Amino acid sequence: MASQTPTVTPADNFDKDNDAQALRKAMKGMGTDENAIIEVLGNRSNGQRQEIRVQYKTAFGRDLIDDLKSELRGDFEDVIMGLMDPPALFDARCLKKAMKGVGTDEKVLVEILCTRTNDQIKAIKAAYKTAFKKNLEDALSSETSGTFKRLLVGLSTGARDESTDVDSDKASADAQTLFEAGENKLGTDEDEFQRILVSKSPSHIKAVVDAYSGVSDRSLEDAVKSELSGNARDAYVSILSFFHRPIVHFADLLNSAMKGLGTDEDRLIRVIVSRSEVDLGAIKAAYAVKYGKPLGEAIKSECGGDFRNVLMALVR
C-alpha cells in the first residue's frame, strides 16, 4: 500500500487543558467562535481530540460532544462530529447512516468495506455493535440481497489474506479461472469472482490483474464491467481500483464528489476525515496531477463558510 502521508499529525507541545479552555471559550455566551473550534480540532490528532474530550468534562463538568452539537449546524457540524469520533466509530456511523430509513446507499457500503484492512473492519464491527446494539453482518444482510449481500458479508468478516508474498503461478491460475468463470462462459460464475477478489491478498490480486492480460484481450476491470452488473459490479471495480492504485482511487472519489451539478458533501467528509491521518497528503498530490488543479482550489469552488474552512484546515 501507499506510504503514510498524513496532513493531520499530533500537535507538538500539546496541552489538553489549554485546548479544552479554548473550546469552552469558543462556545460560551452569545455566539460561537467557529474559527477557534477549527483551530483546535482541525490541528490535533484523533488521539489528542479524545484526550481533550476527557479533559473538557473533567474541567467543566460538561460533555464536549453535546456542547458542539448544540452550537454547530449542517455540514460543518458533520465534519466536527466526524473528527471527534475514533476512526472505527466514524466508519460505523457512516455505514449506519447509509442503511438508515427507506433505501440503502450502497455506494457508501462499497466505499468503506472495500478499502479497509482486516484490523480496521474488525474494529468497525466492534464499534457498530457497541453503538447500535446490532451486528454489522446482520445489518448488511437485512439491507442488501443476492450477490451483493454475499460480497459484503464476505468483506465484513475481515479475513482477507494480507500476506505480501506473490506466487506468479497461482496468480496466473486465478487469472485463468476468472476468464473461464466470466468471458469464456455462457453466464457468469460469480462465486469464483468472490472467492478470488474478496479473499485473496492485495498483492496477489495485483498479480492476477497483470496475468489476466495474458489470457484475454480485455483488462480484468473491463471483464468485470462486462460480466457483472449492479452493485456487485461496482464493488468489484472498486476493489480492483483500490488495490491497483489506492491513492488515485481516493482522488477519484473526491473528484466524483465535486464534479457535475451539486456536491456530495457526505463523500467529501468521509474521505477527507478518514484519510487525513493516513495518506491525504499523497491523495492531494495525485488529485492535482490527474485533475489539473489543487484539491484545495476545488474545495473552495464547491464549498462555503465554515464547512469550507474546516476542510481546508484538514487538507492543508
Short mmCIF file of N, CA, C and O in Angstrom, two decimals, residues 159-235:
data_model
loop_
_atom_site.label_atom_id
_atom_site.label_comp_id
_atom_site.label_asym_id
_atom_site.label_seq_id
_atom_site.Cartn_x
_atom_site.Cartn_y
_atom_site.Cartn_z
N ALA A 159 -11.34 -11.08 6.97
CA ALA A 159 -10.45 -12.25 6.95
C ALA A 159 -9.68 -12.38 5.63
O ALA A 159 -9.20 -13.45 5.30
N ARG A 160 -9.55 -11.29 4.88
CA ARG A 160 -8.79 -11.34 3.64
C ARG A 160 -7.33 -11.71 3.93
O ARG A 160 -6.74 -11.27 4.93
N ASP A 161 -6.74 -12.51 3.06
CA ASP A 161 -5.30 -12.79 3.15
C ASP A 161 -4.55 -11.47 2.96
O ASP A 161 -4.79 -10.75 1.99
N GLU A 162 -3.68 -11.13 3.89
CA GLU A 162 -2.93 -9.88 3.79
C GLU A 162 -1.42 -10.10 3.64
O GLU A 162 -0.63 -9.18 3.84
N SER A 163 -1.04 -11.31 3.24
CA SER A 163 0.39 -11.57 3.03
C SER A 163 0.87 -10.79 1.81
O SER A 163 0.11 -10.45 0.91
N THR A 164 2.16 -10.50 1.80
CA THR A 164 2.73 -9.73 0.68
C THR A 164 3.45 -10.61 -0.32
O THR A 164 3.90 -10.14 -1.37
N ASP A 165 3.58 -11.90 -0.02
CA ASP A 165 4.22 -12.83 -0.95
C ASP A 165 3.33 -13.08 -2.16
O ASP A 165 2.10 -13.16 -2.03
N VAL A 166 3.93 -13.20 -3.31
CA VAL A 166 3.18 -13.45 -4.54
C VAL A 166 3.74 -14.68 -5.23
O VAL A 166 4.94 -14.78 -5.48
N ASP A 167 2.88 -15.62 -5.54
CA ASP A 167 3.23 -16.81 -6.32
C ASP A 167 2.69 -16.58 -7.73
O ASP A 167 1.47 -16.61 -7.94
N SER A 168 3.57 -16.34 -8.67
CA SER A 168 3.13 -15.98 -10.02
C SER A 168 2.33 -17.10 -10.68
O SER A 168 1.41 -16.84 -11.47
N ASP A 169 2.65 -18.35 -10.36
CA ASP A 169 1.91 -19.47 -10.94
C ASP A 169 0.46 -19.47 -10.44
O ASP A 169 -0.48 -19.69 -11.21
N LYS A 170 0.28 -19.20 -9.13
CA LYS A 170 -1.08 -19.15 -8.57
C LYS A 170 -1.85 -17.95 -9.11
O LYS A 170 -3.06 -18.04 -9.37
N ALA A 171 -1.15 -16.84 -9.32
CA ALA A 171 -1.80 -15.66 -9.89
C ALA A 171 -2.27 -15.95 -11.31
O ALA A 171 -3.39 -15.58 -11.70
N SER A 172 -1.43 -16.62 -12.08
CA SER A 172 -1.81 -16.98 -13.46
C SER A 172 -2.99 -17.95 -13.45
O SER A 172 -3.90 -17.84 -14.29
N ALA A 173 -2.97 -18.89 -12.51
CA ALA A 173 -4.08 -19.85 -12.42
C ALA A 173 -5.38 -19.15 -12.07
O ALA A 173 -6.44 -19.46 -12.63
N ASP A 174 -5.32 -18.18 -11.15
CA ASP A 174 -6.53 -17.45 -10.79
C ASP A 174 -7.02 -16.56 -11.93
O ASP A 174 -8.23 -16.39 -12.13
N ALA A 175 -6.09 -16.00 -12.70
CA ALA A 175 -6.49 -15.21 -13.87
C ALA A 175 -7.23 -16.09 -14.87
O ALA A 175 -8.27 -15.71 -15.42
N GLN A 176 -6.72 -17.30 -15.09
CA GLN A 176 -7.38 -18.24 -15.99
C GLN A 176 -8.75 -18.65 -15.46
O GLN A 176 -9.73 -18.74 -16.20
N THR A 177 -8.83 -18.85 -14.14
CA THR A 177 -10.10 -19.22 -13.51
C THR A 177 -11.15 -18.12 -13.71
O THR A 177 -12.31 -18.41 -14.04
N LEU A 178 -10.74 -16.86 -13.53
CA LEU A 178 -11.68 -15.75 -13.72
C LEU A 178 -12.11 -15.64 -15.18
O LEU A 178 -13.27 -15.33 -15.47
N PHE A 179 -11.18 -15.90 -16.09
CA PHE A 179 -11.53 -15.88 -17.51
C PHE A 179 -12.56 -16.96 -17.83
O PHE A 179 -13.56 -16.70 -18.51
N GLU A 180 -12.32 -18.16 -17.30
CA GLU A 180 -13.26 -19.27 -17.53
C GLU A 180 -14.60 -19.02 -16.85
O GLU A 180 -15.64 -19.45 -17.35
N ALA A 181 -14.59 -18.31 -15.72
CA ALA A 181 -15.83 -18.06 -14.98
C ALA A 181 -16.63 -16.91 -15.56
O ALA A 181 -17.81 -16.76 -15.24
N GLY A 182 -16.00 -16.13 -16.44
CA GLY A 182 -16.68 -14.96 -16.97
C GLY A 182 -16.73 -14.93 -18.48
O GLY A 182 -17.66 -15.44 -19.12
N GLU A 183 -15.72 -14.36 -19.07
CA GLU A 183 -15.72 -14.14 -20.52
C GLU A 183 -15.88 -15.42 -21.33
O GLU A 183 -16.49 -15.41 -22.40
N ASN A 184 -15.30 -16.52 -20.85
CA ASN A 184 -15.26 -17.76 -21.64
C ASN A 184 -16.41 -18.69 -21.27
O ASN A 184 -16.34 -19.89 -21.51
N LYS A 185 -17.47 -18.14 -20.70
CA LYS A 185 -18.57 -18.97 -20.21
C LYS A 185 -19.90 -18.29 -20.53
O LYS A 185 -20.01 -17.06 -20.49
N LEU A 186 -20.90 -19.07 -20.86
CA LEU A 186 -22.25 -18.55 -21.02
C LEU A 186 -22.80 -18.33 -19.62
O LEU A 186 -22.97 -19.28 -18.85
N GLY A 187 -23.05 -17.07 -19.28
CA GLY A 187 -23.37 -16.76 -17.89
C GLY A 187 -22.09 -16.51 -17.12
O GLY A 187 -20.99 -16.59 -17.67
N THR A 188 -22.21 -16.22 -15.85
CA THR A 188 -21.03 -15.88 -15.04
C THR A 188 -21.05 -16.66 -13.74
O THR A 188 -22.07 -16.73 -13.06
N ASP A 189 -19.93 -17.27 -13.41
CA ASP A 189 -19.79 -17.97 -12.13
C ASP A 189 -19.33 -16.94 -11.09
O ASP A 189 -18.13 -16.74 -10.88
N GLU A 190 -20.29 -16.30 -10.44
CA GLU A 190 -19.97 -15.20 -9.52
C GLU A 190 -19.23 -15.68 -8.28
O GLU A 190 -18.49 -14.91 -7.64
N ASP A 191 -19.40 -16.96 -7.92
CA ASP A 191 -18.70 -17.48 -6.75
C ASP A 191 -17.19 -17.39 -6.92
O ASP A 191 -16.45 -17.09 -5.96
N GLU A 192 -16.70 -17.65 -8.13
CA GLU A 192 -15.26 -17.60 -8.36
C GLU A 192 -14.72 -16.18 -8.24
O GLU A 192 -13.62 -15.95 -7.74
N PHE A 193 -15.52 -15.20 -8.71
CA PHE A 193 -15.09 -13.81 -8.57
C PHE A 193 -14.97 -13.43 -7.10
O PHE A 193 -14.01 -12.79 -6.69
N GLN A 194 -15.95 -13.85 -6.30
CA GLN A 194 -15.87 -13.53 -4.87
C GLN A 194 -14.72 -14.28 -4.20
O GLN A 194 -13.98 -13.69 -3.40
N ARG A 195 -14.57 -15.56 -4.53
CA ARG A 195 -13.53 -16.36 -3.88
C ARG A 195 -12.15 -15.73 -4.07
O ARG A 195 -11.34 -15.68 -3.14
N ILE A 196 -11.91 -15.22 -5.26
CA ILE A 196 -10.59 -14.65 -5.55
C ILE A 196 -10.49 -13.19 -5.13
O ILE A 196 -9.56 -12.79 -4.43
N LEU A 197 -11.46 -12.37 -5.51
CA LEU A 197 -11.32 -10.93 -5.31
C LEU A 197 -11.64 -10.47 -3.89
O LEU A 197 -11.22 -9.39 -3.47
N VAL A 198 -12.36 -11.29 -3.11
CA VAL A 198 -12.69 -10.92 -1.74
C VAL A 198 -11.75 -11.58 -0.73
O VAL A 198 -11.48 -11.01 0.33
N SER A 199 -11.22 -12.74 -1.06
CA SER A 199 -10.42 -13.45 -0.05
C SER A 199 -8.91 -13.35 -0.27
O SER A 199 -8.13 -13.49 0.68
N LYS A 200 -8.47 -13.12 -1.51
CA LYS A 200 -7.03 -13.11 -1.79
C LYS A 200 -6.39 -11.77 -1.41
O LYS A 200 -7.06 -10.75 -1.30
N SER A 201 -5.08 -11.78 -1.25
CA SER A 201 -4.36 -10.60 -0.78
C SER A 201 -4.29 -9.52 -1.86
O SER A 201 -4.36 -9.81 -3.06
N PRO A 202 -4.14 -8.26 -1.43
CA PRO A 202 -3.96 -7.18 -2.41
C PRO A 202 -2.79 -7.45 -3.37
O PRO A 202 -2.91 -7.20 -4.57
N SER A 203 -1.67 -7.95 -2.84
CA SER A 203 -0.51 -8.22 -3.70
C SER A 203 -0.84 -9.29 -4.73
O SER A 203 -0.44 -9.19 -5.90
N HIS A 204 -1.56 -10.32 -4.30
CA HIS A 204 -1.95 -11.40 -5.22
C HIS A 204 -2.91 -10.86 -6.28
O HIS A 204 -2.76 -11.19 -7.48
N ILE A 205 -3.87 -10.05 -5.88
CA ILE A 205 -4.85 -9.54 -6.84
C ILE A 205 -4.17 -8.65 -7.88
O ILE A 205 -4.50 -8.70 -9.07
N LYS A 206 -3.20 -7.85 -7.46
CA LYS A 206 -2.45 -7.05 -8.44
C LYS A 206 -1.76 -7.95 -9.46
O LYS A 206 -1.73 -7.66 -10.66
N ALA A 207 -1.22 -9.06 -8.98
CA ALA A 207 -0.57 -10.01 -9.88
C ALA A 207 -1.58 -10.68 -10.81
O ALA A 207 -1.30 -10.94 -11.98
N VAL A 208 -2.77 -10.95 -10.30
CA VAL A 208 -3.84 -11.53 -11.11
C VAL A 208 -4.24 -10.56 -12.22
O VAL A 208 -4.46 -10.95 -13.38
N VAL A 209 -4.35 -9.28 -11.87
CA VAL A 209 -4.69 -8.25 -12.86
C VAL A 209 -3.66 -8.25 -13.99
O VAL A 209 -4.02 -8.21 -15.18
N ASP A 210 -2.40 -8.32 -13.63
CA ASP A 210 -1.34 -8.34 -14.66
C ASP A 210 -1.42 -9.62 -15.50
O ASP A 210 -1.27 -9.58 -16.73
N ALA A 211 -1.66 -10.75 -14.83
CA ALA A 211 -1.70 -12.03 -15.53
C ALA A 211 -2.91 -12.14 -16.45
O ALA A 211 -2.86 -12.84 -17.48
N TYR A 212 -3.99 -11.44 -16.10
CA TYR A 212 -5.22 -11.53 -16.90
C TYR A 212 -5.00 -11.05 -18.32
O TYR A 212 -5.63 -11.56 -19.26
N SER A 213 -4.13 -10.08 -18.48
CA SER A 213 -3.86 -9.57 -19.84
C SER A 213 -3.23 -10.63 -20.73
O SER A 213 -3.23 -10.51 -21.96
N GLY A 214 -2.71 -11.71 -20.12
CA GLY A 214 -2.13 -12.79 -20.91
C GLY A 214 -3.15 -13.82 -21.34
O GLY A 214 -2.84 -14.67 -22.20
N VAL A 215 -4.35 -13.78 -20.79
CA VAL A 215 -5.38 -14.76 -21.16
C VAL A 215 -6.57 -14.13 -21.87
O VAL A 215 -7.44 -14.83 -22.37
N SER A 216 -6.61 -12.80 -21.91
CA SER A 216 -7.74 -12.11 -22.53
C SER A 216 -7.29 -10.83 -23.20
O SER A 216 -6.28 -10.23 -22.81
N ASP A 217 -8.04 -10.41 -24.19
CA ASP A 217 -7.78 -9.13 -24.84
C ASP A 217 -8.28 -7.96 -23.99
O ASP A 217 -7.92 -6.81 -24.23
N ARG A 218 -9.13 -8.27 -23.02
CA ARG A 218 -9.67 -7.24 -22.12
C ARG A 218 -8.86 -7.18 -20.83
O ARG A 218 -8.23 -8.15 -20.44
N SER A 219 -8.93 -6.02 -20.17
CA SER A 219 -8.40 -5.94 -18.81
C SER A 219 -9.38 -6.64 -17.87
O SER A 219 -10.56 -6.83 -18.21
N LEU A 220 -8.92 -7.02 -16.70
CA LEU A 220 -9.82 -7.66 -15.74
C LEU A 220 -10.94 -6.71 -15.33
O LEU A 220 -12.09 -7.13 -15.18
N GLU A 221 -10.63 -5.43 -15.18
CA GLU A 221 -11.68 -4.46 -14.82
C GLU A 221 -12.74 -4.39 -15.91
O GLU A 221 -13.94 -4.37 -15.61
N ASP A 222 -12.33 -4.38 -17.17
CA ASP A 222 -13.31 -4.34 -18.26
C ASP A 222 -14.13 -5.63 -18.29
O ASP A 222 -15.34 -5.60 -18.59
N ALA A 223 -13.50 -6.75 -17.99
CA ALA A 223 -14.23 -8.01 -17.94
C ALA A 223 -15.27 -7.99 -16.84
O ALA A 223 -16.40 -8.46 -17.03
N VAL A 224 -14.91 -7.47 -15.67
CA VAL A 224 -15.86 -7.36 -14.56
C VAL A 224 -17.03 -6.48 -14.96
O VAL A 224 -18.20 -6.82 -14.70
N LYS A 225 -16.74 -5.36 -15.60
CA LYS A 225 -17.81 -4.45 -16.02
C LYS A 225 -18.74 -5.11 -17.02
O LYS A 225 -19.95 -4.83 -17.05
N SER A 226 -18.19 -6.00 -17.85
CA SER A 226 -18.99 -6.67 -18.87
C SER A 226 -19.78 -7.85 -18.32
O SER A 226 -20.94 -8.07 -18.71
N GLU A 227 -19.17 -8.60 -17.42
CA GLU A 227 -19.76 -9.86 -16.97
C GLU A 227 -20.67 -9.73 -15.77
O GLU A 227 -21.53 -10.57 -15.54
N LEU A 228 -20.48 -8.68 -14.97
CA LEU A 228 -21.28 -8.49 -13.76
C LEU A 228 -22.12 -7.24 -13.90
O LEU A 228 -21.95 -6.46 -14.83
N SER A 229 -23.03 -7.04 -12.97
CA SER A 229 -23.92 -5.89 -13.06
C SER A 229 -24.26 -5.35 -11.69
O SER A 229 -24.02 -5.98 -10.67
N GLY A 230 -24.81 -4.14 -11.70
CA GLY A 230 -25.33 -3.55 -10.47
C GLY A 230 -24.28 -3.26 -9.42
O GLY A 230 -23.13 -2.96 -9.70
N ASN A 231 -24.72 -3.37 -8.17
CA ASN A 231 -23.85 -3.03 -7.04
C ASN A 231 -22.66 -3.97 -6.91
O ASN A 231 -21.58 -3.56 -6.48
N ALA A 232 -22.84 -5.24 -7.26
CA ALA A 232 -21.73 -6.19 -7.18
C ALA A 232 -20.63 -5.78 -8.16
O ALA A 232 -19.44 -5.81 -7.82
N ARG A 233 -21.02 -5.41 -9.37
CA ARG A 233 -20.03 -4.94 -10.36
C ARG A 233 -19.28 -3.73 -9.80
O ARG A 233 -18.05 -3.67 -9.87
N ASP A 234 -20.01 -2.77 -9.25
CA ASP A 234 -19.38 -1.56 -8.72
C ASP A 234 -18.40 -1.90 -7.58
O ASP A 234 -17.33 -1.29 -7.47
N ALA A 235 -18.76 -2.87 -6.76
CA ALA A 235 -17.89 -3.26 -5.64
C ALA A 235 -16.61 -3.90 -6.15
O ALA A 235 -15.51 -3.58 -5.66
#
